[in-house]
Amino acid sequence: MISRTTSSAPSPLEAHLGFWLRFVSNHVSARFQTLLEEKDVTVTEWVALRTLWSKDKTTHAELIQALGMTKGAASKLISRLEEKGLAKRQLAEGRAREQCLRLTAAGRVLVPKLAALADANDGHFFGHLSAAERQALARAMQALVQHHQLEGIPTA
């Protein structure tokens, strides 16, 4: 006779906070991605555009670091933004081999419109929560990021 050790049944998926975080995140992200696609922009392009918005000029290296991408992936992303007329590369002043990136006029007009979509998407999912509940949720997520020293802007 084979002896079996009795073990308790595994916990259901729904018993895990990670399940609920992923469940909500997937839906929030998918809806936002759909809203961006209507403007012919990907989530990664949005993150890059918003990053470029923050500074008049950004070096290629700064964008790579901010997005957590490889040099090749960032170069392809920048090329797509250039093809769409949203960003441009230029040589850095006084540095023959370094490129600076900046938004074009069209990019500067588009970023606030995309930010409004992000705000509307947040409102769609979190608008029914009170301000205190939204702040508590944000603080809890930020505490997790800090505790686990998580880095990098989510782009996918």
JSON list of C-alpha atoms in Angstrom, two decimals:
[
{"chain": "A", "resi": 1, "resn": "MET", "atom": "CA", "xyz": [0.00, 0.00, 0.00]},
{"chain": "A", "resi": 2, "resn": "ILE", "atom": "CA", "xyz": [1.32, 3.45, -0.96]},
{"chain": "A", "resi": 3, "resn": "SER", "atom": "CA", "xyz": [1.23, 6.01, 1.76]},
{"chain": "A", "resi": 4, "resn": "ARG", "atom": "CA", "xyz": [0.11, 9.47, 0.73]},
{"chain": "A", "resi": 5, "resn": "THR", "atom": "CA", "xyz": [0.72, 12.53, 2.75]},
{"chain": "A", "resi": 6, "resn": "THR", "atom": "CA", "xyz": [-2.38, 14.53, 3.22]},
{"chain": "A", "resi": 7, "resn": "SER", "atom": "CA", "xyz": [-2.02, 18.09, 2.12]},
{"chain": "A", "resi": 8, "resn": "SER", "atom": "CA", "xyz": [-4.55, 20.82, 2.18]},
{"chain": "A", "resi": 9, "resn": "ALA", "atom": "CA", "xyz": [-6.12, 21.91, -1.06]},
{"chain": "A", "resi": 10, "resn": "PRO", "atom": "CA", "xyz": [-4.32, 24.74, -2.82]},
{"chain": "A", "resi": 11, "resn": "SER", "atom": "CA", "xyz": [-5.76, 28.16, -2.26]},
{"chain": "A", "resi": 12, "resn": "PRO", "atom": "CA", "xyz": [-8.00, 29.48, -5.03]},
{"chain": "A", "resi": 13, "resn": "LEU", "atom": "CA", "xyz": [-6.64, 32.08, -7.42]},
{"chain": "A", "resi": 14, "resn": "GLU", "atom": "CA", "xyz": [-9.05, 34.66, -6.05]},
{"chain": "A", "resi": 15, "resn": "ALA", "atom": "CA", "xyz": [-7.48, 34.33, -2.60]},
{"chain": "A", "resi": 16, "resn": "HIS", "atom": "CA", "xyz": [-4.34, 36.11, -3.82]},
{"chain": "A", "resi": 17, "resn": "LEU", "atom": "CA", "xyz": [-3.91, 39.87, -3.93]},
{"chain": "A", "resi": 18, "resn": "GLY", "atom": "CA", "xyz": [-1.64, 39.39, -6.94]},
{"chain": "A", "resi": 19, "resn": "PHE", "atom": "CA", "xyz": [-4.58, 37.87, -8.83]},
{"chain": "A", "resi": 20, "resn": "TRP", "atom": "CA", "xyz": [-6.74, 40.93, -8.17]},
{"chain": "A", "resi": 21, "resn": "LEU", "atom": "CA", "xyz": [-3.93, 43.37, -8.97]},
{"chain": "A", "resi": 22, "resn": "ARG", "atom": "CA", "xyz": [-3.29, 41.63, -12.28]},
{"chain": "A", "resi": 23, "resn": "PHE", "atom": "CA", "xyz": [-7.01, 41.33, -13.04]},
{"chain": "A", "resi": 24, "resn": "VAL", "atom": "CA", "xyz": [-7.62, 45.05, -12.57]},
{"chain": "A", "resi": 25, "resn": "SER", "atom": "CA", "xyz": [-4.33, 46.06, -14.19]},
{"chain": "A", "resi": 26, "resn": "ASN", "atom": "CA", "xyz": [-5.04, 44.02, -17.31]},
{"chain": "A", "resi": 27, "resn": "HIS", "atom": "CA", "xyz": [-8.44, 45.65, -17.75]},
{"chain": "A", "resi": 28, "resn": "VAL", "atom": "CA", "xyz": [-7.19, 49.18, -17.04]},
{"chain": "A", "resi": 29, "resn": "SER", "atom": "CA", "xyz": [-4.28, 48.70, -19.44]},
{"chain": "A", "resi": 30, "resn": "ALA", "atom": "CA", "xyz": [-6.34, 47.07, -22.20]},
{"chain": "A", "resi": 31, "resn": "ARG", "atom": "CA", "xyz": [-8.92, 49.86, -22.19]},
{"chain": "A", "resi": 32, "resn": "PHE", "atom": "CA", "xyz": [-6.20, 52.53, -22.21]},
{"chain": "A", "resi": 33, "resn": "GLN", "atom": "CA", "xyz": [-4.40, 50.74, -25.04]},
{"chain": "A", "resi": 34, "resn": "THR", "atom": "CA", "xyz": [-7.63, 50.79, -27.07]},
{"chain": "A", "resi": 35, "resn": "LEU", "atom": "CA", "xyz": [-8.07, 54.52, -26.41]},
{"chain": "A", "resi": 36, "resn": "LEU", "atom": "CA", "xyz": [-4.49, 55.19, -27.51]},
{"chain": "A", "resi": 37, "resn": "GLU", "atom": "CA", "xyz": [-4.81, 53.05, -30.63]},
{"chain": "A", "resi": 38, "resn": "GLU", "atom": "CA", "xyz": [-7.66, 55.32, -31.72]},
{"chain": "A", "resi": 39, "resn": "LYS", "atom": "CA", "xyz": [-5.02, 58.09, -31.76]},
{"chain": "A", "resi": 40, "resn": "ASP", "atom": "CA", "xyz": [-2.47, 55.81, -33.55]},
{"chain": "A", "resi": 41, "resn": "VAL", "atom": "CA", "xyz": [-0.21, 55.65, -30.48]},
{"chain": "A", "resi": 42, "resn": "THR", "atom": "CA", "xyz": [1.00, 52.63, -28.51]},
{"chain": "A", "resi": 43, "resn": "VAL", "atom": "CA", "xyz": [1.35, 52.55, -24.73]},
{"chain": "A", "resi": 44, "resn": "THR", "atom": "CA", "xyz": [5.15, 52.56, -25.07]},
{"chain": "A", "resi": 45, "resn": "GLU", "atom": "CA", "xyz": [4.98, 55.55, -27.41]},
{"chain": "A", "resi": 46, "resn": "TRP", "atom": "CA", "xyz": [2.72, 57.33, -24.89]},
{"chain": "A", "resi": 47, "resn": "VAL", "atom": "CA", "xyz": [5.20, 56.74, -22.09]},
{"chain": "A", "resi": 48, "resn": "ALA", "atom": "CA", "xyz": [8.04, 58.04, -24.28]},
{"chain": "A", "resi": 49, "resn": "LEU", "atom": "CA", "xyz": [6.05, 61.08, -25.34]},
{"chain": "A", "resi": 50, "resn": "ARG", "atom": "CA", "xyz": [5.11, 61.88, -21.75]},
{"chain": "A", "resi": 51, "resn": "THR", "atom": "CA", "xyz": [8.75, 61.45, -20.72]},
{"chain": "A", "resi": 52, "resn": "LEU", "atom": "CA", "xyz": [9.90, 63.81, -23.49]},
{"chain": "A", "resi": 53, "resn": "TRP", "atom": "CA", "xyz": [7.20, 66.32, -22.50]},
{"chain": "A", "resi": 54, "resn": "SER", "atom": "CA", "xyz": [8.87, 66.74, -19.11]},
{"chain": "A", "resi": 55, "resn": "LYS", "atom": "CA", "xyz": [12.04, 68.25, -20.57]},
{"chain": "A", "resi": 56, "resn": "ASP", "atom": "CA", "xyz": [12.83, 70.54, -23.47]},
{"chain": "A", "resi": 57, "resn": "LYS", "atom": "CA", "xyz": [15.61, 68.17, -24.55]},
{"chain": "A", "resi": 58, "resn": "THR", "atom": "CA", "xyz": [16.25, 64.59, -23.51]},
{"chain": "A", "resi": 59, "resn": "THR", "atom": "CA", "xyz": [19.30, 62.56, -24.45]},
{"chain": "A", "resi": 60, "resn": "HIS", "atom": "CA", "xyz": [18.94, 59.16, -26.03]},
{"chain": "A", "resi": 61, "resn": "ALA", "atom": "CA", "xyz": [20.60, 57.69, -22.91]},
{"chain": "A", "resi": 62, "resn": "GLU", "atom": "CA", "xyz": [18.13, 59.46, -20.57]},
{"chain": "A", "resi": 63, "resn": "LEU", "atom": "CA", "xyz": [15.16, 58.08, -22.49]},
{"chain": "A", "resi": 64, "resn": "ILE", "atom": "CA", "xyz": [16.66, 54.58, -22.49]},
{"chain": "A", "resi": 65, "resn": "GLN", "atom": "CA", "xyz": [17.13, 54.78, -18.73]},
{"chain": "A", "resi": 66, "resn": "ALA", "atom": "CA", "xyz": [13.66, 56.23, -18.09]},
{"chain": "A", "resi": 67, "resn": "LEU", "atom": "CA", "xyz": [11.94, 53.54, -20.18]},
{"chain": "A", "resi": 68, "resn": "GLY", "atom": "CA", "xyz": [14.18, 50.65, -19.15]},
{"chain": "A", "resi": 69, "resn": "MET", "atom": "CA", "xyz": [14.72, 49.65, -22.76]},
{"chain": "A", "resi": 70, "resn": "THR", "atom": "CA", "xyz": [17.68, 48.47, -24.74]},
{"chain": "A", "resi": 71, "resn": "LYS", "atom": "CA", "xyz": [19.40, 50.96, -27.01]},
{"chain": "A", "resi": 72, "resn": "GLY", "atom": "CA", "xyz": [18.04, 49.16, -30.08]},
{"chain": "A", "resi": 73, "resn": "ALA", "atom": "CA", "xyz": [14.45, 49.09, -28.83]},
{"chain": "A", "resi": 74, "resn": "ALA", "atom": "CA", "xyz": [14.60, 52.77, -27.88]},
{"chain": "A", "resi": 75, "resn": "SER", "atom": "CA", "xyz": [16.06, 53.64, -31.29]},
{"chain": "A", "resi": 76, "resn": "LYS", "atom": "CA", "xyz": [13.16, 51.86, -33.05]},
{"chain": "A", "resi": 77, "resn": "LEU", "atom": "CA", "xyz": [10.68, 53.63, -30.79]},
{"chain": "A", "resi": 78, "resn": "ILE", "atom": "CA", "xyz": [12.22, 57.02, -31.55]},
{"chain": "A", "resi": 79, "resn": "SER", "atom": "CA", "xyz": [12.17, 56.24, -35.27]},
{"chain": "A", "resi": 80, "resn": "ARG", "atom": "CA", "xyz": [8.44, 55.46, -35.06]},
{"chain": "A", "resi": 81, "resn": "LEU", "atom": "CA", "xyz": [7.81, 58.74, -33.23]},
{"chain": "A", "resi": 82, "resn": "GLU", "atom": "CA", "xyz": [9.81, 60.59, -35.89]},
{"chain": "A", "resi": 83, "resn": "GLU", "atom": "CA", "xyz": [7.86, 58.88, -38.70]},
{"chain": "A", "resi": 84, "resn": "LYS", "atom": "CA", "xyz": [4.64, 60.02, -37.04]},
{"chain": "A", "resi": 85, "resn": "GLY", "atom": "CA", "xyz": [6.00, 63.57, -36.79]},
{"chain": "A", "resi": 86, "resn": "LEU", "atom": "CA", "xyz": [5.80, 63.58, -32.98]},
{"chain": "A", "resi": 87, "resn": "ALA", "atom": "CA", "xyz": [9.49, 63.75, -32.02]},
{"chain": "A", "resi": 88, "resn": "LYS", "atom": "CA", "xyz": [12.80, 64.58, -33.60]},
{"chain": "A", "resi": 89, "resn": "ARG", "atom": "CA", "xyz": [16.44, 63.81, -33.00]},
{"chain": "A", "resi": 90, "resn": "GLN", "atom": "CA", "xyz": [19.20, 66.35, -33.23]},
{"chain": "A", "resi": 91, "resn": "LEU", "atom": "CA", "xyz": [22.85, 66.40, -32.30]},
{"chain": "A", "resi": 92, "resn": "ALA", "atom": "CA", "xyz": [23.58, 67.67, -28.82]},
{"chain": "A", "resi": 93, "resn": "GLU", "atom": "CA", "xyz": [25.31, 71.00, -28.64]},
{"chain": "A", "resi": 94, "resn": "GLY", "atom": "CA", "xyz": [29.05, 70.59, -28.20]},
{"chain": "A", "resi": 95, "resn": "ARG", "atom": "CA", "xyz": [28.90, 66.79, -28.40]},
{"chain": "A", "resi": 96, "resn": "ALA", "atom": "CA", "xyz": [29.36, 65.43, -31.91]},
{"chain": "A", "resi": 97, "resn": "ARG", "atom": "CA", "xyz": [28.10, 61.91, -31.19]},
{"chain": "A", "resi": 98, "resn": "GLU", "atom": "CA", "xyz": [25.30, 62.48, -28.68]},
{"chain": "A", "resi": 99, "resn": "GLN", "atom": "CA", "xyz": [21.71, 62.92, -29.80]},
{"chain": "A", "resi": 100, "resn": "CYS", "atom": "CA", "xyz": [19.05, 64.96, -28.09]},
{"chain": "A", "resi": 101, "resn": "LEU", "atom": "CA", "xyz": [15.39, 64.19, -28.49]},
{"chain": "A", "resi": 102, "resn": "ARG", "atom": "CA", "xyz": [12.54, 66.63, -28.34]},
{"chain": "A", "resi": 103, "resn": "LEU", "atom": "CA", "xyz": [8.89, 66.72, -29.14]},
{"chain": "A", "resi": 104, "resn": "THR", "atom": "CA", "xyz": [7.75, 68.40, -32.32]},
{"chain": "A", "resi": 105, "resn": "ALA", "atom": "CA", "xyz": [4.94, 70.94, -32.26]},
{"chain": "A", "resi": 106, "resn": "ALA", "atom": "CA", "xyz": [2.54, 68.10, -33.15]},
{"chain": "A", "resi": 107, "resn": "GLY", "atom": "CA", "xyz": [3.91, 66.03, -30.25]},
{"chain": "A", "resi": 108, "resn": "ARG", "atom": "CA", "xyz": [3.44, 68.94, -27.85]},
{"chain": "A", "resi": 109, "resn": "VAL", "atom": "CA", "xyz": [-0.18, 69.29, -28.95]},
{"chain": "A", "resi": 110, "resn": "LEU", "atom": "CA", "xyz": [-0.85, 65.54, -28.70]},
{"chain": "A", "resi": 111, "resn": "VAL", "atom": "CA", "xyz": [0.57, 64.84, -25.21]},
{"chain": "A", "resi": 112, "resn": "PRO", "atom": "CA", "xyz": [-2.11, 66.79, -23.28]},
{"chain": "A", "resi": 113, "resn": "LYS", "atom": "CA", "xyz": [-4.82, 65.05, -25.33]},
{"chain": "A", "resi": 114, "resn": "LEU", "atom": "CA", "xyz": [-3.34, 61.64, -24.49]},
{"chain": "A", "resi": 115, "resn": "ALA", "atom": "CA", "xyz": [-2.98, 62.65, -20.83]},
{"chain": "A", "resi": 116, "resn": "ALA", "atom": "CA", "xyz": [-6.71, 63.49, -20.84]},
{"chain": "A", "resi": 117, "resn": "LEU", "atom": "CA", "xyz": [-7.37, 59.94, -22.13]},
{"chain": "A", "resi": 118, "resn": "ALA", "atom": "CA", "xyz": [-5.28, 58.54, -19.27]},
{"chain": "A", "resi": 119, "resn": "ASP", "atom": "CA", "xyz": [-7.24, 60.69, -16.80]},
{"chain": "A", "resi": 120, "resn": "ALA", "atom": "CA", "xyz": [-10.54, 59.55, -18.31]},
{"chain": "A", "resi": 121, "resn": "ASN", "atom": "CA", "xyz": [-9.44, 55.92, -18.16]},
{"chain": "A", "resi": 122, "resn": "ASP", "atom": "CA", "xyz": [-8.57, 56.32, -14.47]},
{"chain": "A", "resi": 123, "resn": "GLY", "atom": "CA", "xyz": [-11.95, 57.96, -13.93]},
{"chain": "A", "resi": 124, "resn": "HIS", "atom": "CA", "xyz": [-13.69, 55.06, -15.65]},
{"chain": "A", "resi": 125, "resn": "PHE", "atom": "CA", "xyz": [-12.10, 52.48, -13.36]},
{"chain": "A", "resi": 126, "resn": "PHE", "atom": "CA", "xyz": [-11.55, 54.39, -10.13]},
{"chain": "A", "resi": 127, "resn": "GLY", "atom": "CA", "xyz": [-14.04, 57.28, -10.27]},
{"chain": "A", "resi": 128, "resn": "HIS", "atom": "CA", "xyz": [-16.57, 55.46, -8.09]},
{"chain": "A", "resi": 129, "resn": "LEU", "atom": "CA", "xyz": [-14.05, 55.36, -5.23]},
{"chain": "A", "resi": 130, "resn": "SER", "atom": "CA", "xyz": [-13.93, 58.27, -2.82]},
{"chain": "A", "resi": 131, "resn": "ALA", "atom": "CA", "xyz": [-10.91, 60.56, -2.92]},
{"chain": "A", "resi": 132, "resn": "ALA", "atom": "CA", "xyz": [-9.72, 58.97, 0.35]},
{"chain": "A", "resi": 133, "resn": "GLU", "atom": "CA", "xyz": [-10.05, 55.47, -1.12]},
{"chain": "A", "resi": 134, "resn": "ARG", "atom": "CA", "xyz": [-8.11, 56.44, -4.27]},
{"chain": "A", "resi": 135, "resn": "GLN", "atom": "CA", "xyz": [-5.37, 58.03, -2.13]},
{"chain": "A", "resi": 136, "resn": "ALA", "atom": "CA", "xyz": [-5.19, 54.93, 0.10]},
{"chain": "A", "resi": 137, "resn": "LEU", "atom": "CA", "xyz": [-4.94, 52.66, -2.95]},
{"chain": "A", "resi": 138, "resn": "ALA", "atom": "CA", "xyz": [-2.20, 54.83, -4.46]},
{"chain": "A", "resi": 139, "resn": "ARG", "atom": "CA", "xyz": [-0.31, 54.92, -1.15]},
{"chain": "A", "resi": 140, "resn": "ALA", "atom": "CA", "xyz": [-0.53, 51.13, -0.84]},
{"chain": "A", "resi": 141, "resn": "MET", "atom": "CA", "xyz": [0.83, 50.64, -4.37]},
{"chain": "A", "resi": 142, "resn": "GLN", "atom": "CA", "xyz": [3.59, 53.19, -3.78]},
{"chain": "A", "resi": 143, "resn": "ALA", "atom": "CA", "xyz": [4.51, 51.46, -0.50]},
{"chain": "A", "resi": 144, "resn": "LEU", "atom": "CA", "xyz": [4.87, 48.16, -2.36]},
{"chain": "A", "resi": 145, "resn": "VAL", "atom": "CA", "xyz": [7.06, 49.81, -4.98]},
{"chain": "A", "resi": 146, "resn": "GLN", "atom": "CA", "xyz": [9.25, 51.36, -2.31]},
{"chain": "A", "resi": 147, "resn": "HIS", "atom": "CA", "xyz": [9.44, 48.23, -0.12]},
{"chain": "A", "resi": 148, "resn": "HIS", "atom": "CA", "xyz": [10.46, 45.99, -3.02]},
{"chain": "A", "resi": 149, "resn": "GLN", "atom": "CA", "xyz": [12.59, 48.71, -4.66]},
{"chain": "A", "resi": 150, "resn": "LEU", "atom": "CA", "xyz": [10.74, 48.30, -7.94]},
{"chain": "A", "resi": 151, "resn": "GLU", "atom": "CA", "xyz": [12.04, 50.39, -10.80]},
{"chain": "A", "resi": 152, "resn": "GLY", "atom": "CA", "xyz": [11.22, 51.23, -14.36]},
{"chain": "A", "resi": 153, "resn": "ILE", "atom": "CA", "xyz": [8.18, 52.78, -15.93]},
{"chain": "A", "resi": 154, "resn": "PRO", "atom": "CA", "xyz": [5.61, 50.18, -16.98]},
{"chain": "A", "resi": 155, "resn": "THR", "atom": "CA", "xyz": [5.40, 50.28, -20.77]},
{"chain": "A", "resi": 156, "resn": "ALA", "atom": "CA", "xyz": [3.72, 46.99, -21.59]}
]
